[in-house]
Every structure is written in C-alpha cells, then in structure tokens.
Coordinates of C-alpha atoms in Angstrom, one line a residue:
R30 CA -12.7 -5.4 -4.0
E31 CA -10.6 -5.2 -7.1
V32 CA -11.6 -3.0 -10.1
E33 CA -9.8 -3.9 -13.3
Q34 CA -8.6 -0.8 -15.2
G35 CA -6.7 -2.1 -18.2
R36 CA -4.0 -4.3 -19.8
V37 CA -0.5 -3.3 -20.8
L38 CA 2.0 -5.1 -23.1
V39 CA 5.7 -4.8 -22.4
Q40 CA 7.4 -4.0 -25.7
Q41 CA 10.9 -3.1 -24.6
V42 CA 12.9 -3.4 -21.3
F43 CA 15.4 -0.7 -20.2
K44 CA 17.9 -1.2 -17.5
I45 CA 18.8 2.1 -15.9
S46 CA 21.6 2.5 -13.3
R47 CA 20.4 3.7 -9.9
V48 CA 16.8 3.2 -11.0
G49 CA 16.4 -0.4 -12.0
T50 CA 14.4 -2.0 -14.7
V51 CA 11.8 0.1 -16.6
A52 CA 9.3 -1.5 -18.9
G53 CA 8.5 0.3 -22.1
C54 CA 4.8 -0.5 -22.6
R55 CA 1.8 0.0 -24.8
V56 CA -1.6 0.3 -23.2
L57 CA -3.8 -2.2 -25.0
T58 CA -7.1 -1.6 -23.2
G59 CA -8.4 0.8 -20.6
I60 CA -6.2 3.3 -18.7
V61 CA -3.2 3.0 -16.3
Q62 CA -3.1 5.3 -13.3
R63 CA -0.1 5.9 -11.1
D64 CA -1.7 4.7 -7.8
S65 CA -2.8 1.4 -9.3
R66 CA -1.3 -2.2 -8.9
A67 CA -0.2 -4.6 -11.6
R68 CA -0.4 -8.3 -11.9
V69 CA 2.5 -9.6 -14.0
I70 CA 1.5 -12.3 -16.5
R71 CA 4.1 -14.3 -18.4
D72 CA 3.2 -17.3 -20.6
S73 CA -0.4 -17.2 -19.2
T74 CA 0.9 -17.6 -15.6
I75 CA 0.6 -14.9 -13.0
I76 CA 4.2 -14.3 -11.7
G77 CA 3.4 -11.6 -9.1
D78 CA 1.5 -8.6 -7.9
Y79 CA 3.2 -5.3 -7.5
A80 CA 2.5 -1.6 -6.9
L81 CA 3.4 0.9 -9.7
D82 CA 6.5 2.8 -8.6
T83 CA 6.6 5.2 -11.5
L84 CA 4.5 5.9 -14.5
R85 CA 6.1 8.1 -17.2
R86 CA 5.0 9.4 -20.6
E87 CA 7.9 10.8 -22.8
K88 CA 10.2 11.7 -19.9
D89 CA 7.5 13.3 -17.8
D90 CA 5.7 11.8 -14.8
A91 CA 2.1 11.0 -15.7
K92 CA -1.0 10.6 -13.6
E93 CA -2.6 8.3 -16.1
V94 CA -1.9 6.9 -19.6
R95 CA -4.8 6.0 -21.9
E96 CA -5.5 3.2 -24.4
G97 CA -3.3 3.2 -27.5
Y98 CA -0.5 5.3 -25.9
E99 CA 3.0 4.2 -24.8
C100 CA 4.5 4.7 -21.4
G101 CA 7.3 3.6 -19.1
I102 CA 6.4 1.7 -16.0
K103 CA 8.6 0.7 -13.1
L104 CA 7.2 -1.8 -10.6
A105 CA 8.1 -1.5 -6.9
G106 CA 10.3 -4.4 -5.9
F107 CA 10.3 -6.2 -9.3
N108 CA 13.1 -6.0 -11.8
D109 CA 12.7 -9.3 -13.8
V110 CA 10.5 -7.8 -16.5
K111 CA 10.8 -9.4 -20.0
E112 CA 9.5 -8.3 -23.4
G113 CA 6.1 -9.8 -24.1
D114 CA 4.9 -9.7 -20.4
L115 CA 1.4 -8.5 -19.8
F116 CA 0.5 -6.3 -16.9
E117 CA -3.1 -6.5 -15.7
I118 CA -3.7 -3.1 -14.1
Y119 CA -6.2 -2.8 -11.3
K120 CA -7.1 -0.8 -8.2
V121 CA -8.2 -2.0 -4.8
E122 CA -11.3 -0.2 -3.6
E123 CA -12.8 -0.3 -0.2
V124 CA -16.5 -1.2 -0.1
H125 CA -18.3 0.0 3.0
R126 CA -20.9 -2.2 4.4
K127 CA -24.4 -0.9 4.3
F128 CA -26.6 -1.5 7.4
E129 CA -30.2 -1.9 6.7
S130 CA -32.7 -0.9 9.4

C-alpha cells in the first residue's frame, strides 16, 4: 500500500552538466525521505511517478527534509521538471496478510 508523506513545490530548476536537472523545492507539508517515490503533478495532471535519485539540503546529502525547509531533489529518469510542479511524496509499504485461526 502507499503511504503519503508530503507535498513539495518546485521553486527553481537547475540544469547541471553530468548530473541532469535538479529541482529546487520547498516542502509544503509532511517530510521527504530519500528512499521515497514522487508523483509529478503539473496543471492538476499526474505526469509520472519516479524514484528519488538524490535529496540534498544546502550542498549536503540528506536522509530527510522536514516541512518548511528547502531542498534539492533529482528524480531518477526524469529531467523535464518545471517551476510550479508539485511532487506528491509517498512510500510503498508491504502489508503482510494476517491468517486467522
């Protein structure tokens, strides 16, 4: 099942050679963790679903970034980030079935 963790707004886009496109973001709600996935939303339409490649906070790699802070996010296999995009951050958790006796 999917567990929603937070929402992120892309404020600025950086194109970095040998790296790709990095989204300069502000965490609007919740937290962002490095091992999460992101749904990219543009103009109220879901464009795609990607794993977080890197999560950085002021030049340093970060495990998580909390609400109100800014961070840099690079998505794996997606470089068409635009200012104003929303990232819906979530995690996929495995739920084990319970057997009742």
